[in-house]
Each structure stands twice: as structure tokens, then as C-alpha cells.
Short mmCIF file of C-alpha atoms in Angstrom, two decimals:
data_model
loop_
_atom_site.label_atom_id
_atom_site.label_comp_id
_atom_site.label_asym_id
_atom_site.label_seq_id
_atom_site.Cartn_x
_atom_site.Cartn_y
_atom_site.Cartn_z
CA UNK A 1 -19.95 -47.64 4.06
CA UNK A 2 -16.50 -47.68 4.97
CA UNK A 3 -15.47 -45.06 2.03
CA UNK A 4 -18.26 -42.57 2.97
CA UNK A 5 -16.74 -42.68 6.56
CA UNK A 6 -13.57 -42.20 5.38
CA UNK A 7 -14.57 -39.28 3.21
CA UNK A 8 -16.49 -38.07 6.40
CA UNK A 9 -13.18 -38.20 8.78
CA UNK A 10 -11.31 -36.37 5.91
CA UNK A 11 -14.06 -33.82 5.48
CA UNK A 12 -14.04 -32.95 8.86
CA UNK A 13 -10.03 -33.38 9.24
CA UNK A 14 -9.68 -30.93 6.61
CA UNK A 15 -12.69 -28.24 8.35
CA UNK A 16 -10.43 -28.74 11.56
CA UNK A 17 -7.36 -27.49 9.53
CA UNK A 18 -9.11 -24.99 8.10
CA UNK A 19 -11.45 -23.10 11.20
CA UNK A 20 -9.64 -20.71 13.50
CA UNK A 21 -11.28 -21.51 16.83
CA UNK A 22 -10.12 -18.53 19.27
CA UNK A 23 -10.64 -17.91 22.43
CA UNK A 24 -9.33 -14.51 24.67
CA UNK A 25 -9.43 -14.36 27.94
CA UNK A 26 -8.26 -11.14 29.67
CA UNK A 27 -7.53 -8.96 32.74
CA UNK A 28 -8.30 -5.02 32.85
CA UNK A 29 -7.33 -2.26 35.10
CA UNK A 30 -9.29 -0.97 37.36
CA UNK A 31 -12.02 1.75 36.27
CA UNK A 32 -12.12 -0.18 32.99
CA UNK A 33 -15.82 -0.96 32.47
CA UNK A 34 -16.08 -2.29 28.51
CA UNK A 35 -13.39 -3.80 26.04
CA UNK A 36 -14.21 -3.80 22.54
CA UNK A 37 -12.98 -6.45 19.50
CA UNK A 38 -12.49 -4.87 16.04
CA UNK A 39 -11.76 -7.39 13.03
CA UNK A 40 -9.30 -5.78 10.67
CA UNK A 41 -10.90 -7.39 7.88
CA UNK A 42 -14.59 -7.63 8.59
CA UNK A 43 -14.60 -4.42 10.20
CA UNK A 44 -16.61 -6.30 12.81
CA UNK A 45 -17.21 -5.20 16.42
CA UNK A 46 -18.02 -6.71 19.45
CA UNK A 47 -17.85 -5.88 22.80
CA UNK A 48 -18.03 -7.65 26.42
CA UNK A 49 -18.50 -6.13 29.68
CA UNK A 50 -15.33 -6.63 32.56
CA UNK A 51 -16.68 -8.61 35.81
CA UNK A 52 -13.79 -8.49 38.31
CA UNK A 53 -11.25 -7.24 36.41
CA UNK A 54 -11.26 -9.94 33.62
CA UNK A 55 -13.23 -10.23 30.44
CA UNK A 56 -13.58 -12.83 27.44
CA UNK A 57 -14.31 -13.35 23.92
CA UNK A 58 -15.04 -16.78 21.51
CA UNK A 59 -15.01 -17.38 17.79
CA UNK A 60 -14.01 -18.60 14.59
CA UNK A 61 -12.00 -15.83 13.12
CA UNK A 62 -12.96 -17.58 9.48
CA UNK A 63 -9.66 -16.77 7.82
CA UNK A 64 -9.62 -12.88 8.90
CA UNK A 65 -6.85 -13.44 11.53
CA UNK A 66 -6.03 -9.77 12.73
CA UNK A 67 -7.92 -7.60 14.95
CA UNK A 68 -7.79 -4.45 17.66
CA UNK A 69 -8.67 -5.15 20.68
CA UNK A 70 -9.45 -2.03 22.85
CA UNK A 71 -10.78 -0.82 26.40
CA UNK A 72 -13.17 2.20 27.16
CA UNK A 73 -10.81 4.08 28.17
CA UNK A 74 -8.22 4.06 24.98
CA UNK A 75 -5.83 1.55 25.48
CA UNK A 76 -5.35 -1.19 23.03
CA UNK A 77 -3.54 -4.33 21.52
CA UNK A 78 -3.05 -6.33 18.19
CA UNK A 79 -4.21 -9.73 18.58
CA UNK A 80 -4.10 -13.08 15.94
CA UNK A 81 -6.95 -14.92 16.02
CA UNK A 82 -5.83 -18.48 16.58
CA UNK A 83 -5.95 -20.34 19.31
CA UNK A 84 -5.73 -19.44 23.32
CA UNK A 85 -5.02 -15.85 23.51
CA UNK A 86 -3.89 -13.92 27.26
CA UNK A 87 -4.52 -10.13 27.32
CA UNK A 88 -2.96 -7.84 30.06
CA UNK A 89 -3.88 -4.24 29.71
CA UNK A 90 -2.10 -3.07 32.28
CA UNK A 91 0.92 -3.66 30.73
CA UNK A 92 -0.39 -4.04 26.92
CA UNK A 93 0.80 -7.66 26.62
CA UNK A 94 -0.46 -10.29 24.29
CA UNK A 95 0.68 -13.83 24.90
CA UNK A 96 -0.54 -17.28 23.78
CA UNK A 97 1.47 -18.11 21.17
CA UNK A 98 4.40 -17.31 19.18
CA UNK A 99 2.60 -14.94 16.79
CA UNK A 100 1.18 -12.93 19.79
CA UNK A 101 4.16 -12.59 21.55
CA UNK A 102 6.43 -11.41 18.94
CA UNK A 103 3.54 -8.94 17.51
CA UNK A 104 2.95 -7.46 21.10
CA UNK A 105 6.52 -6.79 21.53
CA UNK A 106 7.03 -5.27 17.81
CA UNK A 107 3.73 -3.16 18.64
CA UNK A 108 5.45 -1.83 21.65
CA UNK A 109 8.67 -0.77 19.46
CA UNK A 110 7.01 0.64 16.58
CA UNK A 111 4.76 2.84 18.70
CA UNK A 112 7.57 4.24 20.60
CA UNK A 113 8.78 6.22 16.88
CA UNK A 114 4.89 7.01 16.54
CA UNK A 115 4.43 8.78 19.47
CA UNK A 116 7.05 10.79 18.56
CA UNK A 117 5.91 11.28 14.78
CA UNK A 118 2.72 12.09 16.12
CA UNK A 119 4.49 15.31 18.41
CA UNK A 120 6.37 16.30 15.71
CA UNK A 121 3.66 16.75 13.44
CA UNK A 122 1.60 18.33 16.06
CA UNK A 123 4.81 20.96 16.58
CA UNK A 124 5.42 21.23 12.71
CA UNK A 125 1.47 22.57 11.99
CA UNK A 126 1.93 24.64 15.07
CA UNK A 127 5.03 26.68 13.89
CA UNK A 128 3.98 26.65 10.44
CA UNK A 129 0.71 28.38 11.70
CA UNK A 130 2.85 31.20 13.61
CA UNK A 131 4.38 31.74 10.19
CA UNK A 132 7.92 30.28 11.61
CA UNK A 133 10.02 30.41 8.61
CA UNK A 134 11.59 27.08 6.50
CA UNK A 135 14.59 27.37 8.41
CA UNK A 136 13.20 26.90 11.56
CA UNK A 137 10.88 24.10 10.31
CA UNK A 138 13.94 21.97 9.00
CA UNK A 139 14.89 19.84 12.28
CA UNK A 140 11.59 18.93 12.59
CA UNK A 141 11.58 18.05 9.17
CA UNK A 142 14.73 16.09 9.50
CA UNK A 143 13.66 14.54 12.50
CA UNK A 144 10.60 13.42 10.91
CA UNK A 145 12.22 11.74 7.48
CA UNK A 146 14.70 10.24 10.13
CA UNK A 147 11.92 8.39 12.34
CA UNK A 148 10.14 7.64 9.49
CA UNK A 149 12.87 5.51 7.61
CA UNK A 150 13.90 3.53 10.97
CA UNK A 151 10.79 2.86 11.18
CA UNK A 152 10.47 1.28 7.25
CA UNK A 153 13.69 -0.31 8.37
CA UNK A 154 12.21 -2.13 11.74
CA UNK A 155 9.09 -3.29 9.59
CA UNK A 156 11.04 -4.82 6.93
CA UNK A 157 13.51 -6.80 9.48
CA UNK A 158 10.42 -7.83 11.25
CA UNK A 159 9.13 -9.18 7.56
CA UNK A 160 12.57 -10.92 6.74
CA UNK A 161 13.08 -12.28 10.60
CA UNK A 162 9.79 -14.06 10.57
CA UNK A 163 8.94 -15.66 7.24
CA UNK A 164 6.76 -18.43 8.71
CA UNK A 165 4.33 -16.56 11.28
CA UNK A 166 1.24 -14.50 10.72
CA UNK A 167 1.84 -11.96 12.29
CA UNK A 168 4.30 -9.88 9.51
CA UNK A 169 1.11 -9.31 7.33
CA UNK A 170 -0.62 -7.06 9.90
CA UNK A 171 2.93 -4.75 10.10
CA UNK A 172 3.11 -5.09 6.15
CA UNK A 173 -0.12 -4.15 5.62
CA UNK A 174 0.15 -1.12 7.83
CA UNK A 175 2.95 0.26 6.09
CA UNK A 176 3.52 -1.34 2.46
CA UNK A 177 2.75 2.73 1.30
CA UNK A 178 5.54 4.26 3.47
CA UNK A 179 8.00 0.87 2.30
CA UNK A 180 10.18 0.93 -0.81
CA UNK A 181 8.38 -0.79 -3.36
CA UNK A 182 11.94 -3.02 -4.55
CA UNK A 183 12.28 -4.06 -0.76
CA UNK A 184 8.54 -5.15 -0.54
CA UNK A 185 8.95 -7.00 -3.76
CA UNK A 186 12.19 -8.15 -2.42
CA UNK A 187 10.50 -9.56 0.33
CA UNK A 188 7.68 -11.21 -1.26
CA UNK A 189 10.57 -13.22 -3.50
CA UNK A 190 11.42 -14.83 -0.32
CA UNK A 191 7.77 -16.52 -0.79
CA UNK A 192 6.98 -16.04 3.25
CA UNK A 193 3.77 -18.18 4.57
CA UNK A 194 2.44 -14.80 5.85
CA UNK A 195 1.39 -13.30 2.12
CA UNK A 196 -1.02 -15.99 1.93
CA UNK A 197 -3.12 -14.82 4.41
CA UNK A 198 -6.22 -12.53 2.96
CA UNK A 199 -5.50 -9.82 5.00
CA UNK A 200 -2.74 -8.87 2.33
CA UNK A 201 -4.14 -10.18 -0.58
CA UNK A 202 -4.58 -6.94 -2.72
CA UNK A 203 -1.12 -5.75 -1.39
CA UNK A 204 0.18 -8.75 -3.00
CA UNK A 205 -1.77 -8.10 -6.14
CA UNK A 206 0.20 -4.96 -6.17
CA UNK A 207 3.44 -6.37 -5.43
CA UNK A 208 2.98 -8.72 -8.38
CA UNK A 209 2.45 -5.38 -10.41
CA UNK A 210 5.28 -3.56 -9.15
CA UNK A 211 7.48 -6.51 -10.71
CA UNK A 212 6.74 -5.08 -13.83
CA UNK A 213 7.30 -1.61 -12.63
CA UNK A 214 10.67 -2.27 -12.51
CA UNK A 215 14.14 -1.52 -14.77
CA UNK A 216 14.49 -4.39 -17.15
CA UNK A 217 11.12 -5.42 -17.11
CA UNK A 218 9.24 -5.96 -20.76
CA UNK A 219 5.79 -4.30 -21.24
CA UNK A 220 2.75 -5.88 -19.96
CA UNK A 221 0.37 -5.86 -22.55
CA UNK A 222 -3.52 -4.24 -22.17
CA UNK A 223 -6.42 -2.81 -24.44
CA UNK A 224 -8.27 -0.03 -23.96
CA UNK A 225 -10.24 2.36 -26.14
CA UNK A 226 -8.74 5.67 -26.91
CA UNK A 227 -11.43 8.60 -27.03
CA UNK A 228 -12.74 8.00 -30.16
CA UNK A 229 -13.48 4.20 -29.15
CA UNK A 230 -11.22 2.57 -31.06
CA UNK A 231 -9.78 -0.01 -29.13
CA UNK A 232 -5.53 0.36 -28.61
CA UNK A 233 -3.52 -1.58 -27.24
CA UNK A 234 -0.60 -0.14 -25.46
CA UNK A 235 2.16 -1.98 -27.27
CA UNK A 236 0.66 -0.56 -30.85
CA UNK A 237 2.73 2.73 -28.68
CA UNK A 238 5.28 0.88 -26.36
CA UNK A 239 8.12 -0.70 -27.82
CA UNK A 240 8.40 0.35 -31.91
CA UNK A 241 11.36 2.57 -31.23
CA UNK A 242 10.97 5.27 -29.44
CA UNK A 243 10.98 6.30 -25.89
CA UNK A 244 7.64 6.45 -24.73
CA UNK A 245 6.24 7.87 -20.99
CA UNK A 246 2.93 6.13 -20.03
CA UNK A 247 1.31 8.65 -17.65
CA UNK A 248 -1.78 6.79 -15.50
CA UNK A 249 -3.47 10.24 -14.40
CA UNK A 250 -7.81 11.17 -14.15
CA UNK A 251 -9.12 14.47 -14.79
CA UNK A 252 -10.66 14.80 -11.48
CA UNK A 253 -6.73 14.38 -9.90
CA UNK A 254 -5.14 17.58 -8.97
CA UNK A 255 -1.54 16.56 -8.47
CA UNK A 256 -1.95 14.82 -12.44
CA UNK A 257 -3.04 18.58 -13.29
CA UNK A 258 -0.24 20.16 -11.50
CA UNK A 259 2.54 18.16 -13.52
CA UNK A 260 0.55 18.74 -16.70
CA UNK A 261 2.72 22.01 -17.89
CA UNK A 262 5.98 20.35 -16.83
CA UNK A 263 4.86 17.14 -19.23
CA UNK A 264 3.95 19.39 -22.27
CA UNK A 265 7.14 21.06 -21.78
CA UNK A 266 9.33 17.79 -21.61
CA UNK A 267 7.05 16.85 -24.75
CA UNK A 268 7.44 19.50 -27.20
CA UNK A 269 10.95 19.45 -25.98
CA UNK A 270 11.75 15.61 -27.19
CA UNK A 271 8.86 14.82 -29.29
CA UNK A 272 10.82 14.82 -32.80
CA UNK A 273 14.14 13.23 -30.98
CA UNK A 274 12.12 9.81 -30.30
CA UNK A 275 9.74 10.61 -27.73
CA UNK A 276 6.19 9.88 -26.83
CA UNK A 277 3.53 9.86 -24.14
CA UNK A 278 0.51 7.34 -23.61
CA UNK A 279 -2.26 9.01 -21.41
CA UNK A 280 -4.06 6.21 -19.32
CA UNK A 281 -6.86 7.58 -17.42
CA UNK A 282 -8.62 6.47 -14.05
CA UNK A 283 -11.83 8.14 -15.40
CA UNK A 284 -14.85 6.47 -15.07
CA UNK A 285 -16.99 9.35 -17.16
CA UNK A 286 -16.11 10.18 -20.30
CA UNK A 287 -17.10 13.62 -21.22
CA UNK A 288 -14.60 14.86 -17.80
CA UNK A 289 -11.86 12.77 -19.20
CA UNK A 290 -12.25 14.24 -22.69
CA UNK A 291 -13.20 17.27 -21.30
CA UNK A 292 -9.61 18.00 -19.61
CA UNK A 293 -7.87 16.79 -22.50
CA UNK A 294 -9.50 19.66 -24.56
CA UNK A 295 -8.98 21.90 -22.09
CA UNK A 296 -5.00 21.29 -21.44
CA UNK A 297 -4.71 20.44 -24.83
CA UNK A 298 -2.28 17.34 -23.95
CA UNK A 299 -1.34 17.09 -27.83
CA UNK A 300 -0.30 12.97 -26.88
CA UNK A 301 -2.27 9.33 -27.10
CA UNK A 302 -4.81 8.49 -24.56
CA UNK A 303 -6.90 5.32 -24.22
CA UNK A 304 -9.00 4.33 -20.64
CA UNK A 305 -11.76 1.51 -20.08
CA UNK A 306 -13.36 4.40 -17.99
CA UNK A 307 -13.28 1.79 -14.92
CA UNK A 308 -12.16 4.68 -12.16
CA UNK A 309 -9.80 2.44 -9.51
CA UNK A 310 -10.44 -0.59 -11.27
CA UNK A 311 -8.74 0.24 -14.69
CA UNK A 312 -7.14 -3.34 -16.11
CA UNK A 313 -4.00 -1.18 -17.03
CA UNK A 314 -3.30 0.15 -13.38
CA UNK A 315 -4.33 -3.26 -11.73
CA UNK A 316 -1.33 -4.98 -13.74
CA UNK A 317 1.17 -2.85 -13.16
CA UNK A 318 0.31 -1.85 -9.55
CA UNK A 319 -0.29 1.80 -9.50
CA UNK A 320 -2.27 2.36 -6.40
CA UNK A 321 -1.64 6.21 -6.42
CA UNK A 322 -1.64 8.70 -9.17
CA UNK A 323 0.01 10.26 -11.34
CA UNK A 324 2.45 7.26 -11.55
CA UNK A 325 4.86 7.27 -14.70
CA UNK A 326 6.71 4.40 -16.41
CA UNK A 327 9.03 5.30 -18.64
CA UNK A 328 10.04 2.51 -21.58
CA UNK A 329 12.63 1.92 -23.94
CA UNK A 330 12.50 1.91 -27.55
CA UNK A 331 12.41 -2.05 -27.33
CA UNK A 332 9.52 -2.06 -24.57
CA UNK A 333 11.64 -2.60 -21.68
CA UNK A 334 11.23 -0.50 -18.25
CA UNK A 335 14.15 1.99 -18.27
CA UNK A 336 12.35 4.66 -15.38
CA UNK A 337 9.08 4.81 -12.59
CA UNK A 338 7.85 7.48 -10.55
CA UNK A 339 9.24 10.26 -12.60
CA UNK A 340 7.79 13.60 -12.01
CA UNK A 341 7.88 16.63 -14.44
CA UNK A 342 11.25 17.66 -13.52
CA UNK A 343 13.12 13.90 -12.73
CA UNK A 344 11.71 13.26 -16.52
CA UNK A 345 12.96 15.86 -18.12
CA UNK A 346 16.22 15.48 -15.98
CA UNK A 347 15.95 11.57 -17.70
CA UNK A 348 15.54 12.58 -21.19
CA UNK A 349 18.46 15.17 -21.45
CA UNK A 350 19.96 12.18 -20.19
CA UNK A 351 19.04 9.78 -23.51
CA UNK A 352 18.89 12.33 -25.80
CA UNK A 353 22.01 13.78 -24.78
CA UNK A 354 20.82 17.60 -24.81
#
């Protein structure tokens, strides 16, 4: 009897650890009628009405820790669901712990270069609409590009400053697409508590392909069936001396098709110096994938387990966007990513010497 007790108190111990009991408790301006809870995650919402000027919510957040909490009337704040948490919409402040104090202040920060994104973009279509030429569209473009990178640069000093909250996985999350891939790999080397929370769980996925993505690394191995059906794998290409390109593209992707001319070109160009290209396609029907390599006659291998987004061969190296390049050395080692018609032709004058 005394064992199964013991088990008991460590079952329950252990359900304690694990449950994320939350409760909110906040105060609204006046004219405010309804605030609304949004789970990140779950995609969840609830909603409570405000008596007085104050309004609550209780849960168990079950593991997804981030959500949006927002009034009728527009205004809203990031919240972590864990433990007491103290809203004040009038001046968008979350307190209650650690997590929600820092992530209420770095919301506050962040938005202040969004807001001003957001009017730049608004000005850019505008003058591009009166026909305003390129020259008059550049400080807004510089503007933008200038914005944009402090505000890569505040996310990834909020990631490195805070290793051991939560709250870093909501911000990296947001913006791992606008974040150089080396610094978000760079980051997740540090090991920080926050990538083990499911809210960034694919993104880490990624970041575990984008290792492999880059210079130095060997190939990662996968089969797939080139469009006969004969099952390939990529290093019966990759690695047996020669340079070889492997191009992750899909018929049914337009910017794949609009560097398709540039690729032939680079092709025919190096093709019998030492150079070859392995076509992996995001397809998920077959006749459309053979279909548009008939029709731009792309003269190089291709192999795809016609899974769309869920191709094995994308999943391990990370490629979340297409067309995405990796270019390997004759020994199978990553020598280039992310090269474009031009920056690969630019790359193989380069080896080749031409």
C-alpha cells in the first residue's frame, strides 16, 4: 500500500509540473464592452464580457503557452499562459511574471518599427500607383530594408538576452522568415529552454535542416523515385566528382519557372566542365511534374516522392520556401545555398575559372 501511494504522490507531483494552471484578471477602458482570448497554437477563442471595467479568464493552457489577447475595440496584448497574469489596456501592460513583463515591454518596442513599416508600405503602393518613378521610390525603399534589419537585430538580442524564459519563442516564431538563417541556427546552438516549447517545434525542425544547408556540411542522404520510378538516391548524383546544383522546385511554382532559362543557360554552359543539376520536386501529381519537365525540356536528373510540402528531401534539409538551391562539391560537401540564376552562374565562373 505504501508503494501505490507513493506512485500516486509522484503521479500527481509530476501532473502538477506538467499543467499550466492560468488565471487573467484584467482592467479595460471605458466603452470597452468584450475582450477576446486567441491561443496561438490551438487557434482557440474565447471571450468574456467587462463588468465594471475589469474582466477574467481561467485555464490550463495544456502546453500551448502563447496567446492574443484583444478588446472590441482593437487593442491588444501577448500574454504566456502560466500562472497569475495582470492586464491593463489602457496602457497595454502585461505583468505577472518575468515572462510577461519582459514580452509586454519587447511588444511595445517592436511595434514602434511596425507602425512605421506598415506607413511606408502604405506610401510605397501609393506612389507606385501614381506611376512615381524608381528614383523617387528609393528612400522609401531604403527606409524600409533599414527598419526591417533593426528590427531582425532587436529579435535576435531579445533571443540571446533571455535563454531561459518562454517568452523568446513567440518573437522567434514571428520572425524566424525575415531572420538570417546562420544567426537562428546560431542561436539554437546556444540550446535555450525556450525551443522546447511546441509553439516552435517545426521551426526547430527547420533549424536542424538548415545545419546541413550550410558551407562545409556533407550531404544528407534521401531516396526518391526519378520519373520513370526507379528509385535514386541523391548521393548516386552528389558527391562522385563533379559539382552538382540540387534545385527543390514544383511545376505549379512560378518563381521555380521564372529561373528555369537562367538554369539551362548556367547548364549547357558548365555541363562538360564538371557540372550537374538534381531536380527535386514538391509535386504531389505526377503527370504536372512530368508534364513541365517536357515542356521546359530541363535536359538534367529529377527524382520526387510526389509528397507536395511534405517531401522527405525538403524536410531534412529545411527548405520551407521554393526554389531553394544547394550547391555541392565534387566530394559532397556544401560549397553554396540560395543561389539564384544569376548568383550561380556568377559561382561557377568562379570554379571553373571562365
Amino acid at each position: 500500500m505504501k508503494k501505490i501511494l507513493s506512485a500516486l504522490a509522484l503521479c500527481a507531483a509530476t501532473l502538477t509540473a506538467t499543467a499550466q494552471q492560468y488565471s487573467i484578471e484584467g482592467t479595460a477602458p471605458e466603452g470597452v464592452l468584450k475582450v477576446f482570448i486567441k491561443n496561438f497554437e490551438s487557434k482557440s477563442v474565447d471571450s468574456t464580457f467587462v463588468s465594471q471595467g475589469k474582466f477574467s479568464f481561467k485555464g490550463d493552457a495544456e502546453g500551448k503557452l502563447f496567446a492574443q489577447v484583444y478588446t472590441d475595440d482593437r487593442r491588444d496584448v501577448y500574454v504566456v499562459l502560466d500562472g497569475n497574469v495582470n492586464i491593463n489596456f489602457a496602457d497595454a501592460t502585461v505583468t505577472g511574471s518575468e515572462d510577461n513583463n519582459l514580452m509586454s515591454q519587447w511588444k511595445k518596442r517592436l511595434e514602434t518599427n511596425e507602425a512605421e513599416i506598415k506607413s511606408i508600405m502604405q506610401q510605397y503602393q501609393a506612389k507606385k500607383q501614381a506611376g512615381e518613378s524608381d528614383e523617387a521610390l528609393k528612400p522609401l525603399i531604403e527606409r524600409y530594408n533599414a527598419l526591417s534589419a533593426e528590427t531582425s537585430k532587436n529579435v535576435i538580442t531579445l533571443c540571446e538576452t533571455y535563454p531561459n524564459l518562454k517568452f523568446p519563442a513567440l518573437y522567434l516564431a514571428f520572425y524566424a522568415s525575415n531572420l538570417d538563417r546562420e544567426e537562428v541556427v546560431r542561436i539554437a546552438d546556444m540550446k535555450p529552454a525556450y525551443l522546447d516549447l511546441s509553439l516552435v517545434a517545426r521551426l526547430k525542425g527547420y533549424i536542424n535542416g538548415w545545419r546541413s544547408q550550410k558551407p562545409g556540411a556533407m550531404v544528407q542522404n534521401f531516396a526518391m523515385a526519378d520519373t520513370t520510378g526507379t528509385v535514386r538516391q541523391l548521393t548516386d548524383f552528389v558527391g562522385k566528382g563533379k559539382y552538382v546544383l540540387v534545385d527543390f522546385w514544383a511545376s505549379w511554382c512560378g518563381p521555380c519557372r521564372k529561373e528555369i532559362p537562367g538554369v539551362k543557360e548556367a547548364y549547357e554552359m558548365y555541363k562538360d566542365k564538371g557540372f550537374d543539376i538534381v531536380g527535386v520536386s514538391l509535386d504531389n501529381n505526377k503527370k504536372a511534374w512530368v508534364g513541365a519537365i517536357e515542356k521546359y525540356a530541363l535536359p538534367w536528373h529529377h527524382i520526387s516522392d510526389l509528397k507536395g510540402w511534405q517531401c522527405e528531401g525538403a524536410a531534412l534539409y529545411g527548405v520551407n520556401s521554393i526554389p531553394a538551391t544547394l550547391l555541392f562539391d565534387p566530394e559532397g560537401k556544401v560549397i553554396a545555398s540560395g543561389l539564384n540564376a544569376e548568383t550561380l552562374k556568377q559561382k561557377l565562373a568562379e570554379i571553373f575559372k571562365q
